[in-house]
XYZ file of C-alpha atoms in Angstrom:
381
model
C -6.362 33.949 5.592
C -9.663 35.828 5.960
C -11.661 32.624 5.175
C -10.042 30.529 7.577
C -11.963 28.528 10.226
C -10.165 29.676 13.408
C -9.887 28.206 16.836
C -13.037 28.249 18.779
C -14.886 26.780 15.801
C -16.004 23.121 15.752
C -14.441 20.558 13.519
C -16.737 17.768 12.306
C -15.328 14.278 11.779
C -17.031 11.459 9.818
C -15.789 8.241 11.382
C -14.810 7.591 14.917
C -11.653 5.283 14.969
C -8.102 5.980 16.141
C -7.457 8.365 13.381
C -10.251 10.637 14.293
C -9.152 10.494 17.925
C -5.762 11.671 17.213
C -7.096 14.426 14.974
C -9.525 15.403 17.763
C -6.707 15.632 20.328
C -4.716 17.988 17.825
C -7.814 20.045 17.360
C -8.314 20.356 21.001
C -4.685 21.514 21.678
C -5.396 24.274 19.116
C -8.633 25.372 20.748
C -11.130 23.731 18.423
C -14.242 21.913 19.453
C -14.812 18.637 17.925
C -18.104 16.844 16.673
C -18.040 13.154 15.541
C -20.657 11.289 13.570
C -20.546 7.432 13.234
C -22.576 4.405 14.040
C -20.550 3.708 17.054
C -21.107 4.792 20.751
C -18.108 5.222 23.155
C -15.830 5.246 20.230
C -12.068 6.244 20.235
C -12.972 9.657 18.941
C -16.473 9.979 20.602
C -14.704 9.533 23.974
C -13.068 12.915 23.679
C -15.480 14.841 21.349
C -17.561 17.708 22.520
C -20.557 16.462 20.189
C -21.147 12.670 19.496
C -23.690 11.761 17.044
C -24.565 8.182 16.789
C -26.156 7.490 13.244
C -25.960 5.611 9.942
C -23.952 6.957 7.012
C -27.125 6.363 4.912
C -29.215 8.656 7.075
C -28.839 11.796 5.153
C -31.242 13.796 7.284
C -29.202 13.059 10.386
C -26.006 13.845 8.643
C -27.360 17.284 7.665
C -28.512 17.928 11.151
C -24.955 17.094 12.324
C -23.360 19.440 9.726
C -25.464 22.364 11.184
C -23.488 21.808 14.475
C -20.151 22.189 12.985
C -18.036 24.596 10.756
C -16.068 22.279 8.585
C -16.111 18.370 8.010
C -13.540 15.952 7.256
C -13.317 12.033 7.414
C -10.996 9.656 9.083
C -11.509 6.834 6.732
C -12.367 6.344 3.076
C -15.574 4.016 3.186
C -17.990 6.935 3.921
C -20.507 6.886 1.261
C -20.078 9.761 -1.271
C -23.822 10.524 -0.852
C -23.058 11.363 2.811
C -20.323 13.896 1.863
C -22.678 15.376 -0.738
C -25.372 15.850 1.950
C -23.114 17.570 4.580
C -21.443 19.428 1.756
C -24.729 21.336 1.231
C -24.200 23.027 4.497
C -20.307 23.305 5.387
C -17.159 22.809 3.515
C -16.029 19.189 3.211
C -12.300 18.364 2.888
C -10.427 16.742 1.338
C -13.316 16.630 -0.806
C -15.486 14.379 -2.930
C -12.995 13.564 -5.837
C -10.389 12.151 -3.479
C -12.858 10.008 -1.499
C -14.738 8.613 -4.531
C -11.548 7.808 -6.283
C -9.751 6.149 -3.388
C -12.587 4.037 -1.964
C -12.721 1.857 -5.102
C -9.782 0.134 -6.319
C -10.852 0.019 -10.056
C -11.529 4.013 -10.028
C -8.224 4.353 -8.183
C -6.230 2.345 -10.688
C -7.981 3.842 -13.638
C -7.180 7.405 -12.268
C -3.481 6.510 -11.740
C -3.079 5.151 -15.079
C -4.853 8.013 -16.666
C -2.494 10.369 -14.824
C 0.644 8.649 -16.026
C 1.416 7.338 -12.530
C 3.213 4.044 -12.472
C 1.017 1.332 -10.936
C 0.558 -2.414 -11.332
C -1.035 -3.722 -14.601
C -4.786 -4.426 -13.882
C -7.957 -5.728 -15.232
C -11.593 -5.233 -14.113
C -13.359 -8.480 -12.998
C -17.030 -8.620 -13.153
C -17.551 -12.344 -14.473
C -15.772 -15.634 -14.421
C -14.899 -15.167 -18.068
C -13.315 -11.666 -17.189
C -11.163 -13.447 -14.628
C -10.059 -16.201 -16.788
C -9.081 -13.865 -19.669
C -7.353 -11.490 -17.191
C -5.314 -14.318 -15.756
C -4.250 -15.150 -19.293
C -3.208 -11.628 -20.037
C -1.510 -10.751 -16.786
C -0.155 -14.196 -15.853
C 0.568 -15.721 -12.565
C 1.301 -14.952 -9.714
C -1.209 -12.136 -9.507
C -3.444 -10.665 -6.914
C -7.366 -10.506 -6.948
C -8.877 -7.629 -4.829
C -12.364 -6.574 -4.079
C -13.149 -3.412 -5.961
C -14.206 -1.580 -2.898
C -14.064 -1.778 0.922
C -10.710 -3.421 1.429
C -8.028 -2.570 3.878
C -5.145 -4.308 5.826
C -5.131 -7.191 3.424
C -8.767 -7.828 3.639
C -10.683 -8.680 0.511
C -7.688 -10.091 -1.361
C -6.551 -13.376 -2.621
C -3.287 -14.463 -4.265
C -3.425 -16.592 -7.417
C -0.361 -18.644 -7.844
C -1.694 -20.851 -10.908
C -4.187 -20.151 -13.466
C -6.266 -23.212 -12.095
C -6.553 -21.383 -8.787
C -8.374 -18.312 -10.289
C -11.927 -19.376 -9.724
C -11.261 -20.423 -6.167
C -9.750 -17.180 -5.466
C -12.871 -15.409 -6.660
C -15.042 -17.515 -4.422
C -12.838 -16.633 -1.529
C -13.893 -12.912 -1.927
C -17.482 -13.954 -2.573
C -17.405 -13.227 -6.209
C -17.617 -9.514 -5.732
C -16.675 -7.053 -8.356
C -13.089 -7.114 -8.337
C -9.625 -5.942 -9.739
C -6.883 -8.363 -10.919
C -3.437 -7.025 -10.391
C -0.174 -8.248 -11.877
C 2.127 -9.343 -9.151
C 4.886 -6.875 -8.331
C 8.265 -8.263 -7.171
C 9.375 -5.479 -4.861
C 12.283 -4.778 -2.713
C 10.515 -2.632 -0.097
C 7.239 -1.069 0.844
C 7.457 2.881 1.177
C 4.878 5.674 1.886
C 4.700 9.304 1.749
C 2.177 11.315 3.804
C 1.654 14.879 2.464
C -0.781 17.807 2.882
C -2.187 20.489 0.700
C -3.717 23.810 1.733
C -6.756 25.620 0.445
C -4.197 27.846 -1.365
C -2.536 24.804 -3.071
C 0.559 24.906 -0.714
C 2.080 21.373 -0.590
C 4.340 19.867 2.119
C 5.250 16.264 2.944
C 6.892 14.267 5.811
C 9.271 12.542 3.303
C 9.402 8.731 2.372
C 9.348 6.221 5.093
C 10.116 2.462 5.229
C 7.279 0.192 6.248
C 7.421 -3.513 7.244
C 4.300 -5.493 7.522
C 3.113 -8.594 9.395
C 0.050 -10.573 8.054
C -0.897 -7.605 5.701
C -0.964 -5.072 8.647
C 1.750 -2.376 9.216
C 4.187 -3.562 11.829
C 6.948 -0.946 12.041
C 7.720 2.362 10.233
C 11.153 3.940 10.059
C 11.766 7.596 9.129
C 13.321 8.563 6.949
C 13.544 5.702 4.336
C 17.167 5.149 3.251
C 16.775 5.647 -0.533
C 18.557 7.607 -3.049
C 17.722 11.381 -3.388
C 16.286 10.592 -7.059
C 13.792 8.105 -5.527
C 12.598 10.674 -2.998
C 12.199 13.383 -5.612
C 10.285 11.032 -7.913
C 7.873 10.065 -4.963
C 7.453 13.823 -4.101
C 6.518 14.595 -7.758
C 4.025 11.655 -7.900
C 2.407 12.683 -4.670
C 2.207 16.286 -5.861
C 0.485 15.288 -9.063
C -2.084 13.098 -7.102
C -2.871 16.061 -4.780
C -3.317 18.440 -7.655
C -5.394 16.100 -9.810
C -7.696 15.265 -7.066
C -7.866 18.834 -5.774
C -7.038 17.472 -2.267
C -7.397 19.783 0.634
C -6.117 17.929 3.717
C -3.722 15.025 4.269
C -3.297 12.051 1.841
C -0.937 9.066 1.947
C 0.629 7.484 -1.077
C 1.792 3.851 -0.646
C 4.650 2.700 -2.908
C 6.341 -0.421 -3.896
C 10.137 0.105 -4.654
C 11.258 -2.334 -7.282
C 14.627 -4.144 -7.302
C 15.779 -1.775 -10.094
C 14.769 1.373 -8.076
C 11.665 2.116 -9.649
C 8.624 3.218 -7.775
C 5.043 1.664 -8.331
C 2.091 3.341 -6.579
C 0.256 0.524 -4.570
C -2.694 2.742 -3.281
C -3.662 6.008 -2.012
C -5.570 6.955 1.346
C -7.293 10.335 1.419
C -6.738 10.757 5.148
C -4.086 10.623 7.835
C -2.188 7.099 7.689
C -0.867 4.563 10.190
C 2.671 5.029 8.617
C 2.467 8.733 9.650
C 1.937 8.218 13.443
C 5.719 8.680 14.002
C 5.183 12.495 13.307
C 3.288 13.016 16.571
C 6.497 12.901 18.463
C 8.986 13.130 15.615
C 8.056 16.385 13.787
C 7.303 20.038 14.653
C 3.885 19.472 13.150
C 2.233 15.967 13.387
C 0.144 14.630 10.543
C -2.986 15.195 12.504
C -2.388 18.867 13.238
C -1.446 19.253 9.535
C -4.843 17.791 8.794
C -6.480 20.200 10.973
C -4.591 23.202 9.528
C -5.314 22.246 5.940
C -9.026 21.667 6.415
C -9.440 24.825 8.469
C -7.708 26.973 5.819
C -4.771 27.708 8.030
C -1.095 27.881 6.989
C 0.525 24.460 6.839
C 2.953 23.782 9.627
C 6.642 22.860 9.410
C 7.563 19.312 8.668
C 11.029 19.546 10.206
C 11.996 16.381 12.259
C 12.901 17.016 15.847
C 15.683 14.375 15.764
C 17.493 12.759 12.703
C 15.266 9.587 12.749
C 12.121 8.167 14.190
C 10.198 4.898 14.344
C 6.694 3.657 15.118
C 5.473 0.165 16.152
C 1.956 -0.932 16.073
C 0.434 -2.534 19.145
C -2.208 -5.101 18.073
C -4.583 -6.974 20.288
C -2.288 -9.968 20.098
C 0.057 -8.626 22.687
C -2.675 -8.624 25.424
C -2.335 -11.487 27.821
C -5.171 -13.734 28.375
C -5.881 -12.133 31.586
C -4.834 -8.445 32.561
C -3.008 -5.745 30.858
C 0.306 -5.543 28.985
C 3.129 -4.420 31.168
C 3.008 -0.636 30.193
C 5.484 0.300 32.990
C 8.078 -1.774 31.460
C 7.618 -0.289 28.001
C 7.545 3.259 29.321
C 10.645 2.671 31.374
C 12.897 2.828 28.202
C 13.907 6.437 27.709
C 12.575 8.083 24.613
C 9.741 5.628 23.992
C 6.190 7.244 23.816
C 3.078 5.240 24.420
C -0.224 6.166 22.408
C -3.361 4.049 23.224
C -6.622 4.434 21.231
C -9.250 3.899 24.003
C -10.618 0.664 22.532
C -12.387 -1.420 25.158
C -11.839 -4.931 23.663
C -8.373 -6.291 22.466
C -8.625 -8.786 19.589
C -5.994 -10.264 17.444
C -5.090 -8.132 14.558
C -6.964 -5.095 15.911
C -4.905 -1.716 16.242
C -4.969 -0.906 19.785
C -2.223 1.616 20.020
C 1.409 2.414 18.941
C 4.804 3.196 20.323
C 6.975 5.938 19.025
C 10.647 6.737 19.511
C 13.278 9.209 17.987
C 17.041 8.656 17.716
C 20.081 9.434 15.615
C 19.313 6.775 12.993
C 16.061 4.814 11.871
C 17.648 1.594 13.001
C 18.335 2.943 16.520
C 14.817 4.245 16.807
C 13.315 0.883 15.510
C 15.394 -0.993 18.041
C 13.672 1.173 20.700
C 10.205 0.640 19.834
C 10.692 -3.191 19.134
C 12.355 -3.656 22.522
C 9.647 -1.631 24.195
C 6.985 -3.723 22.504
C 8.610 -6.963 23.386
C 8.483 -5.893 27.083
C 4.830 -5.512 27.101
C 4.039 -9.221 26.953
C 7.094 -11.228 27.702
C 6.919 -14.866 26.627
């Protein structure tokens, strides 16, 4: 590990949300300093960083100046312009790398990559004109889902098309932006797999987890997912292929649909730590955030062994905040085994991710019952 970036060095993070915050906390625990670059002041990551630079992702000179203050750079979300990565990459290593970011931040590039790599995904068509849309709906049928080609997350930039005559209205709903039309997948469950790949090609993963959503936002994650061994092995092979093809150095999440016939379909990929991996903070020997740090700094990857047989995570959205005052944190924390994680966001808004609860237990269902019960106590109705 002679080329490893060792404790005492400074980790640079592009983006300053909760994923950057939890990465910074992991870095601090291992003796690294942290620099963050984003347009936001007093951000979740900036609150605990050693260096906080406020700037636009289009200001390449400011980005280069930031890069000169750190030893390696990663990003905590995928909507960082590729030109920003190219600018800082002139000065320090950037991981997971350009290919992963460039592919995952644009749905058409992502679908084209998956299809070209022989990875199962929904049938899709590129939409640039109204004629493209009408023809695509004829070919893929309805129901189908229209998604903006870029900059969508948590269900944003999407519109369902139930009948062919609804197609133009759906495109109007996303402001007629370049889009991708996807054939509708009738799935049984939503699963995901968070993995990591080191500079030497070593690959590890945290297994498949079960995800339930509410209003297109992740609600609860259960680990491990109750699936046949063959499904887990297929998911592992798909993830390994994606990591290798994109030459990822760092953490990446693969989101899957599990069909009623047991087949896996890749929904999307995220070249970063992921909401469905937050349970690893309290549930594994090595969290996804420490794993990201190890990978991007060229250290050996950590053990992914679970500390208990099962774990669960429940998101805390701004919806649970009462009109006046704070949620009842003491009530939730009184439940043995429940761990509270808050992100340092000043304003609670409906749908905004403010924190999460973790718990471990003997079964996924028991862990999920703990976090759901704790969450219900935060704002009793």
